JSON list of C-alpha atoms in Angstrom, two decimals:
[
{"chain": "A", "resi": 1, "resn": "THR", "atom": "CA", "xyz": [-12.04, -10.76, 15.58]},
{"chain": "A", "resi": 2, "resn": "GLY", "atom": "CA", "xyz": [-8.91, -12.33, 14.10]},
{"chain": "A", "resi": 3, "resn": "PHE", "atom": "CA", "xyz": [-8.30, -9.18, 12.04]},
{"chain": "A", "resi": 4, "resn": "PHE", "atom": "CA", "xyz": [-7.22, -5.59, 12.64]},
{"chain": "A", "resi": 5, "resn": "HIS", "atom": "CA", "xyz": [-10.13, -3.39, 13.62]},
{"chain": "A", "resi": 6, "resn": "THR", "atom": "CA", "xyz": [-10.97, -0.37, 15.74]},
{"chain": "A", "resi": 7, "resn": "GLU", "atom": "CA", "xyz": [-12.76, -0.17, 19.08]},
{"chain": "A", "resi": 8, "resn": "LYS", "atom": "CA", "xyz": [-13.97, 2.82, 20.99]},
{"chain": "A", "resi": 9, "resn": "HIS", "atom": "CA", "xyz": [-13.11, 2.94, 24.70]},
{"chain": "A", "resi": 10, "resn": "GLY", "atom": "CA", "xyz": [-14.47, 6.02, 26.44]},
{"chain": "A", "resi": 11, "resn": "ASN", "atom": "CA", "xyz": [-13.88, 8.99, 24.16]},
{"chain": "A", "resi": 12, "resn": "ARG", "atom": "CA", "xyz": [-10.98, 7.39, 22.26]},
{"chain": "A", "resi": 13, "resn": "THR", "atom": "CA", "xyz": [-10.81, 4.99, 19.37]},
{"chain": "A", "resi": 14, "resn": "TYR", "atom": "CA", "xyz": [-8.02, 2.42, 19.36]},
{"chain": "A", "resi": 15, "resn": "ILE", "atom": "CA", "xyz": [-6.55, 0.10, 16.77]},
{"chain": "A", "resi": 16, "resn": "ILE", "atom": "CA", "xyz": [-6.89, -3.51, 17.91]},
{"chain": "A", "resi": 17, "resn": "ASP", "atom": "CA", "xyz": [-4.68, -6.28, 16.52]},
{"chain": "A", "resi": 18, "resn": "PRO", "atom": "CA", "xyz": [-5.98, -9.69, 15.36]},
{"chain": "A", "resi": 19, "resn": "LEU", "atom": "CA", "xyz": [-5.44, -11.13, 18.86]},
{"chain": "A", "resi": 20, "resn": "GLY", "atom": "CA", "xyz": [-7.48, -8.41, 20.55]},
{"chain": "A", "resi": 21, "resn": "ASN", "atom": "CA", "xyz": [-4.61, -6.30, 21.90]},
{"chain": "A", "resi": 22, "resn": "PRO", "atom": "CA", "xyz": [-4.17, -2.53, 21.48]},
{"chain": "A", "resi": 23, "resn": "TYR", "atom": "CA", "xyz": [-1.89, -1.83, 18.53]},
{"chain": "A", "resi": 24, "resn": "PHE", "atom": "CA", "xyz": [0.44, 1.08, 17.88]},
{"chain": "A", "resi": 25, "resn": "ALA", "atom": "CA", "xyz": [1.34, 1.31, 14.20]},
{"chain": "A", "resi": 26, "resn": "VAL", "atom": "CA", "xyz": [4.92, 2.38, 13.50]},
{"chain": "A", "resi": 27, "resn": "GLY", "atom": "CA", "xyz": [5.40, 1.94, 9.78]},
{"chain": "A", "resi": 28, "resn": "ILE", "atom": "CA", "xyz": [7.77, 2.18, 6.89]},
{"chain": "A", "resi": 29, "resn": "ASN", "atom": "CA", "xyz": [7.05, 2.65, 3.22]},
{"chain": "A", "resi": 30, "resn": "THR", "atom": "CA", "xyz": [8.01, 0.63, 1.09]},
{"chain": "A", "resi": 31, "resn": "VAL", "atom": "CA", "xyz": [9.66, -2.75, 1.50]},
{"chain": "A", "resi": 32, "resn": "CYS", "atom": "CA", "xyz": [10.56, -4.31, -1.82]},
{"chain": "A", "resi": 33, "resn": "LEU", "atom": "CA", "xyz": [13.48, -6.16, -3.38]},
{"chain": "A", "resi": 34, "resn": "GLY", "atom": "CA", "xyz": [14.26, -3.13, -5.52]},
{"chain": "A", "resi": 35, "resn": "ASP", "atom": "CA", "xyz": [12.94, -1.02, -8.33]},
{"chain": "A", "resi": 36, "resn": "SER", "atom": "CA", "xyz": [16.21, -0.93, -10.24]},
{"chain": "A", "resi": 37, "resn": "ASP", "atom": "CA", "xyz": [18.38, -3.71, -11.60]},
{"chain": "A", "resi": 38, "resn": "ASN", "atom": "CA", "xyz": [21.30, -2.47, -9.47]},
{"chain": "A", "resi": 39, "resn": "HIS", "atom": "CA", "xyz": [19.22, -2.56, -6.29]},
{"chain": "A", "resi": 40, "resn": "LYS", "atom": "CA", "xyz": [17.96, -6.08, -7.02]},
{"chain": "A", "resi": 41, "resn": "THR", "atom": "CA", "xyz": [21.43, -7.31, -7.95]},
{"chain": "A", "resi": 42, "resn": "TYR", "atom": "CA", "xyz": [23.00, -5.88, -4.77]},
{"chain": "A", "resi": 43, "resn": "SER", "atom": "CA", "xyz": [20.19, -7.23, -2.57]},
{"chain": "A", "resi": 44, "resn": "LEU", "atom": "CA", "xyz": [20.50, -10.72, -4.02]},
{"chain": "A", "resi": 45, "resn": "GLN", "atom": "CA", "xyz": [24.31, -10.65, -3.75]},
{"chain": "A", "resi": 46, "resn": "LYS", "atom": "CA", "xyz": [24.07, -9.68, -0.09]},
{"chain": "A", "resi": 47, "resn": "TYR", "atom": "CA", "xyz": [21.15, -11.92, 0.97]},
{"chain": "A", "resi": 48, "resn": "GLY", "atom": "CA", "xyz": [21.31, -14.79, -1.54]},
{"chain": "A", "resi": 49, "resn": "THR", "atom": "CA", "xyz": [17.57, -15.10, -2.24]},
{"chain": "A", "resi": 50, "resn": "ALA", "atom": "CA", "xyz": [14.51, -12.89, -2.20]},
{"chain": "A", "resi": 51, "resn": "GLU", "atom": "CA", "xyz": [13.18, -14.92, 0.73]},
{"chain": "A", "resi": 52, "resn": "ASN", "atom": "CA", "xyz": [16.33, -14.28, 2.79]},
{"chain": "A", "resi": 53, "resn": "TYR", "atom": "CA", "xyz": [16.22, -10.60, 1.89]},
{"chain": "A", "resi": 54, "resn": "TYR", "atom": "CA", "xyz": [12.68, -10.22, 3.23]},
{"chain": "A", "resi": 55, "resn": "LYS", "atom": "CA", "xyz": [13.34, -12.29, 6.33]},
{"chain": "A", "resi": 56, "resn": "GLU", "atom": "CA", "xyz": [16.41, -10.22, 7.22]},
{"chain": "A", "resi": 57, "resn": "ILE", "atom": "CA", "xyz": [14.82, -6.87, 6.41]},
{"chain": "A", "resi": 58, "resn": "THR", "atom": "CA", "xyz": [11.78, -7.83, 8.49]},
{"chain": "A", "resi": 59, "resn": "LYS", "atom": "CA", "xyz": [13.96, -8.86, 11.42]},
{"chain": "A", "resi": 60, "resn": "SER", "atom": "CA", "xyz": [15.88, -5.58, 11.20]},
{"chain": "A", "resi": 61, "resn": "LEU", "atom": "CA", "xyz": [12.68, -3.54, 11.10]},
{"chain": "A", "resi": 62, "resn": "LYS", "atom": "CA", "xyz": [11.23, -5.39, 14.10]},
{"chain": "A", "resi": 63, "resn": "ASP", "atom": "CA", "xyz": [14.49, -4.98, 16.04]},
{"chain": "A", "resi": 64, "resn": "ILE", "atom": "CA", "xyz": [14.31, -1.18, 15.74]},
{"chain": "A", "resi": 65, "resn": "GLY", "atom": "CA", "xyz": [10.61, -0.96, 16.61]},
{"chain": "A", "resi": 66, "resn": "PHE", "atom": "CA", "xyz": [8.66, -1.02, 13.37]},
{"chain": "A", "resi": 67, "resn": "THR", "atom": "CA", "xyz": [5.32, -2.84, 13.49]},
{"chain": "A", "resi": 68, "resn": "ILE", "atom": "CA", "xyz": [3.89, -2.33, 10.01]},
{"chain": "A", "resi": 69, "resn": "THR", "atom": "CA", "xyz": [5.09, -2.04, 6.42]},
{"chain": "A", "resi": 70, "resn": "HIS", "atom": "CA", "xyz": [3.70, -1.10, 3.04]},
{"chain": "A", "resi": 71, "resn": "ILE", "atom": "CA", "xyz": [4.72, -3.91, 0.74]},
{"chain": "A", "resi": 72, "resn": "GLY", "atom": "CA", "xyz": [6.14, -3.50, -2.71]},
{"chain": "A", "resi": 73, "resn": "ASP", "atom": "CA", "xyz": [5.49, -7.02, -3.98]},
{"chain": "A", "resi": 74, "resn": "ASN", "atom": "CA", "xyz": [4.02, -10.34, -2.89]},
{"chain": "A", "resi": 75, "resn": "LYS", "atom": "CA", "xyz": [7.29, -11.74, -1.57]},
{"chain": "A", "resi": 76, "resn": "ALA", "atom": "CA", "xyz": [7.28, -9.03, 1.06]},
{"chain": "A", "resi": 77, "resn": "LEU", "atom": "CA", "xyz": [4.40, -10.91, 2.66]},
{"chain": "A", "resi": 78, "resn": "LEU", "atom": "CA", "xyz": [7.14, -12.95, 4.25]},
{"chain": "A", "resi": 79, "resn": "SER", "atom": "CA", "xyz": [7.23, -10.10, 6.74]},
{"chain": "A", "resi": 80, "resn": "GLN", "atom": "CA", "xyz": [4.20, -11.72, 8.34]},
{"chain": "A", "resi": 81, "resn": "GLU", "atom": "CA", "xyz": [6.35, -14.58, 9.58]},
{"chain": "A", "resi": 82, "resn": "LYS", "atom": "CA", "xyz": [7.95, -12.16, 12.03]},
{"chain": "A", "resi": 83, "resn": "GLY", "atom": "CA", "xyz": [4.72, -10.42, 12.99]},
{"chain": "A", "resi": 84, "resn": "LEU", "atom": "CA", "xyz": [4.77, -7.23, 10.91]},
{"chain": "A", "resi": 85, "resn": "ALA", "atom": "CA", "xyz": [1.40, -6.03, 9.72]},
{"chain": "A", "resi": 86, "resn": "ASN", "atom": "CA", "xyz": [1.08, -5.19, 6.04]},
{"chain": "A", "resi": 87, "resn": "VAL", "atom": "CA", "xyz": [-0.51, -2.44, 3.98]},
{"chain": "A", "resi": 88, "resn": "ILE", "atom": "CA", "xyz": [-1.18, -3.43, 0.36]},
{"chain": "A", "resi": 89, "resn": "GLY", "atom": "CA", "xyz": [-0.97, -0.85, -2.43]},
{"chain": "A", "resi": 90, "resn": "ILE", "atom": "CA", "xyz": [-3.62, -0.62, -5.14]},
{"chain": "A", "resi": 91, "resn": "SER", "atom": "CA", "xyz": [-3.17, 2.05, -7.82]},
{"chain": "A", "resi": 92, "resn": "MET", "atom": "CA", "xyz": [-6.81, 2.90, -8.50]},
{"chain": "A", "resi": 93, "resn": "ILE", "atom": "CA", "xyz": [-6.45, 6.47, -9.78]},
{"chain": "A", "resi": 94, "resn": "GLY", "atom": "CA", "xyz": [-3.14, 5.75, -11.50]},
{"chain": "A", "resi": 95, "resn": "ASN", "atom": "CA", "xyz": [-4.56, 2.73, -13.36]},
{"chain": "A", "resi": 96, "resn": "TYR", "atom": "CA", "xyz": [-7.65, 4.64, -14.43]},
{"chain": "A", "resi": 97, "resn": "MET", "atom": "CA", "xyz": [-5.67, 7.62, -15.67]},
{"chain": "A", "resi": 98, "resn": "ARG", "atom": "CA", "xyz": [-3.37, 5.30, -17.65]},
{"chain": "A", "resi": 99, "resn": "GLN", "atom": "CA", "xyz": [-6.44, 3.62, -19.24]},
{"chain": "A", "resi": 100, "resn": "MET", "atom": "CA", "xyz": [-7.50, 7.08, -20.41]},
{"chain": "A", "resi": 101, "resn": "GLY", "atom": "CA", "xyz": [-4.04, 7.74, -21.83]},
{"chain": "A", "resi": 102, "resn": "ARG", "atom": "CA", "xyz": [-3.41, 10.36, -19.14]},
{"chain": "A", "resi": 103, "resn": "GLY", "atom": "CA", "xyz": [-0.68, 8.84, -17.02]},
{"chain": "A", "resi": 104, "resn": "PRO", "atom": "CA", "xyz": [1.66, 10.87, -14.84]},
{"chain": "A", "resi": 105, "resn": "VAL", "atom": "CA", "xyz": [3.99, 13.09, -16.80]},
{"chain": "A", "resi": 106, "resn": "SER", "atom": "CA", "xyz": [6.36, 14.16, -14.03]},
{"chain": "A", "resi": 107, "resn": "GLU", "atom": "CA", "xyz": [6.44, 14.35, -10.26]},
{"chain": "A", "resi": 108, "resn": "GLY", "atom": "CA", "xyz": [2.89, 13.05, -9.93]},
{"chain": "A", "resi": 109, "resn": "LEU", "atom": "CA", "xyz": [1.43, 15.72, -12.22]},
{"chain": "A", "resi": 110, "resn": "TYR", "atom": "CA", "xyz": [-1.24, 14.99, -14.80]},
{"chain": "A", "resi": 111, "resn": "PRO", "atom": "CA", "xyz": [-1.94, 16.85, -18.05]},
{"chain": "A", "resi": 112, "resn": "ASN", "atom": "CA", "xyz": [-5.24, 18.63, -18.82]},
{"chain": "A", "resi": 113, "resn": "ASN", "atom": "CA", "xyz": [-5.34, 21.11, -15.95]},
{"chain": "A", "resi": 114, "resn": "ASN", "atom": "CA", "xyz": [-3.55, 18.74, -13.58]},
{"chain": "A", "resi": 115, "resn": "THR", "atom": "CA", "xyz": [-6.76, 16.94, -12.61]},
{"chain": "A", "resi": 116, "resn": "ILE", "atom": "CA", "xyz": [-7.76, 13.38, -11.86]},
{"chain": "A", "resi": 117, "resn": "ASN", "atom": "CA", "xyz": [-11.06, 12.05, -13.12]},
{"chain": "A", "resi": 118, "resn": "VAL", "atom": "CA", "xyz": [-12.49, 10.60, -9.90]},
{"chain": "A", "resi": 119, "resn": "PHE", "atom": "CA", "xyz": [-15.80, 12.25, -10.84]},
{"chain": "A", "resi": 120, "resn": "ASP", "atom": "CA", "xyz": [-16.03, 10.26, -14.08]},
{"chain": "A", "resi": 121, "resn": "PRO", "atom": "CA", "xyz": [-18.76, 7.56, -13.80]},
{"chain": "A", "resi": 122, "resn": "ASP", "atom": "CA", "xyz": [-16.37, 4.95, -15.21]},
{"chain": "A", "resi": 123, "resn": "PHE", "atom": "CA", "xyz": [-13.83, 5.61, -12.45]},
{"chain": "A", "resi": 124, "resn": "VAL", "atom": "CA", "xyz": [-15.77, 3.53, -9.89]},
{"chain": "A", "resi": 125, "resn": "LYS", "atom": "CA", "xyz": [-15.86, 0.55, -12.27]},
{"chain": "A", "resi": 126, "resn": "SER", "atom": "CA", "xyz": [-12.15, 0.88, -12.95]},
{"chain": "A", "resi": 127, "resn": "ALA", "atom": "CA", "xyz": [-11.36, 1.20, -9.21]},
{"chain": "A", "resi": 128, "resn": "HIS", "atom": "CA", "xyz": [-13.28, -2.00, -8.46]},
{"chain": "A", "resi": 129, "resn": "LYS", "atom": "CA", "xyz": [-11.38, -3.83, -11.21]},
{"chain": "A", "resi": 130, "resn": "SER", "atom": "CA", "xyz": [-8.04, -2.60, -9.85]},
{"chain": "A", "resi": 131, "resn": "ALA", "atom": "CA", "xyz": [-8.94, -3.82, -6.36]},
{"chain": "A", "resi": 132, "resn": "GLU", "atom": "CA", "xyz": [-10.14, -7.20, -7.62]},
{"chain": "A", "resi": 133, "resn": "LYS", "atom": "CA", "xyz": [-6.90, -7.76, -9.56]},
{"chain": "A", "resi": 134, "resn": "VAL", "atom": "CA", "xyz": [-4.85, -7.23, -6.39]},
{"chain": "A", "resi": 135, "resn": "ILE", "atom": "CA", "xyz": [-7.06, -8.52, -3.57]},
{"chain": "A", "resi": 136, "resn": "LEU", "atom": "CA", "xyz": [-8.79, -11.64, -4.91]},
{"chain": "A", "resi": 137, "resn": "PRO", "atom": "CA", "xyz": [-5.92, -13.57, -6.54]},
{"chain": "A", "resi": 138, "resn": "ASN", "atom": "CA", "xyz": [-3.63, -13.02, -3.55]},
{"chain": "A", "resi": 139, "resn": "GLY", "atom": "CA", "xyz": [-6.13, -13.91, -0.82]},
{"chain": "A", "resi": 140, "resn": "TYR", "atom": "CA", "xyz": [-5.55, -10.63, 1.02]},
{"chain": "A", "resi": 141, "resn": "ALA", "atom": "CA", "xyz": [-9.12, -10.46, 2.33]},
{"chain": "A", "resi": 142, "resn": "ASN", "atom": "CA", "xyz": [-8.40, -13.45, 4.60]},
{"chain": "A", "resi": 143, "resn": "MET", "atom": "CA", "xyz": [-5.01, -12.34, 5.94]},
{"chain": "A", "resi": 144, "resn": "PRO", "atom": "CA", "xyz": [-5.04, -11.61, 9.69]},
{"chain": "A", "resi": 145, "resn": "ASN", "atom": "CA", "xyz": [-1.97, -9.37, 9.43]},
{"chain": "A", "resi": 146, "resn": "LEU", "atom": "CA", "xyz": [-3.49, -7.21, 6.72]},
{"chain": "A", "resi": 147, "resn": "PHE", "atom": "CA", "xyz": [-3.72, -3.73, 8.23]},
{"chain": "A", "resi": 148, "resn": "GLY", "atom": "CA", "xyz": [-5.34, -2.16, 5.18]},
{"chain": "A", "resi": 149, "resn": "TYR", "atom": "CA", "xyz": [-4.89, -0.82, 1.67]},
{"chain": "A", "resi": 150, "resn": "THR", "atom": "CA", "xyz": [-3.56, 2.34, 0.08]},
{"chain": "A", "resi": 151, "resn": "THR", "atom": "CA", "xyz": [-5.13, 3.40, -3.17]},
{"chain": "A", "resi": 152, "resn": "ASP", "atom": "CA", "xyz": [-2.75, 5.97, -4.63]},
{"chain": "A", "resi": 153, "resn": "ASN", "atom": "CA", "xyz": [0.09, 8.26, -3.66]},
{"chain": "A", "resi": 154, "resn": "GLU", "atom": "CA", "xyz": [1.01, 11.88, -4.32]},
{"chain": "A", "resi": 155, "resn": "GLN", "atom": "CA", "xyz": [-2.03, 12.81, -6.36]},
{"chain": "A", "resi": 156, "resn": "PRO", "atom": "CA", "xyz": [-2.50, 16.40, -7.62]},
{"chain": "A", "resi": 157, "resn": "ILE", "atom": "CA", "xyz": [-5.27, 17.23, -5.15]},
{"chain": "A", "resi": 158, "resn": "GLY", "atom": "CA", "xyz": [-5.83, 20.70, -3.81]},
{"chain": "A", "resi": 159, "resn": "THR", "atom": "CA", "xyz": [-8.67, 22.92, -2.73]},
{"chain": "A", "resi": 160, "resn": "ASP", "atom": "CA", "xyz": [-9.34, 23.85, -6.36]},
{"chain": "A", "resi": 161, "resn": "ILE", "atom": "CA", "xyz": [-9.53, 20.31, -7.80]},
{"chain": "A", "resi": 162, "resn": "LEU", "atom": "CA", "xyz": [-13.24, 20.57, -8.66]},
{"chain": "A", "resi": 163, "resn": "ASP", "atom": "CA", "xyz": [-12.73, 23.90, -10.44]},
{"chain": "A", "resi": 164, "resn": "ARG", "atom": "CA", "xyz": [-9.78, 22.47, -12.42]},
{"chain": "A", "resi": 165, "resn": "TYR", "atom": "CA", "xyz": [-11.79, 19.36, -13.29]},
{"chain": "A", "resi": 166, "resn": "LEU", "atom": "CA", "xyz": [-14.78, 21.34, -14.52]}
]
């Protein structure tokens, strides 16, 4: 198909790569130049440029058997040059909660009974806007090495989430 997809063979479903071959995803989360000034400074001192950083990190990951990475910024798409598949992060719940003035307070916990408002009718609209801001301008929908998307991480979800929400 030219893109990652699944196919069922017998009783099993397999991931198929863009070229039509079976694919075994061995991933790492997250590849980025750095979240802190110290990390960025050290990375640039060692590798010279962001482009060199991503090329070398990608080579190292491939050499030890990784096949897929969650990217932390657009420059990490350079990992495609060496054949790594990419997962793109979209913060749908996080963005919506911040719009409501209810962002994370600590360790992924939210105020007001530690709930997330995915049942709110406006959540779907906000989620679509978050996806459009990430997917459309960057052309991700047409990338053969795009494995998929993540929407959020470490949300306060448990078996009592509906009770807490109500």
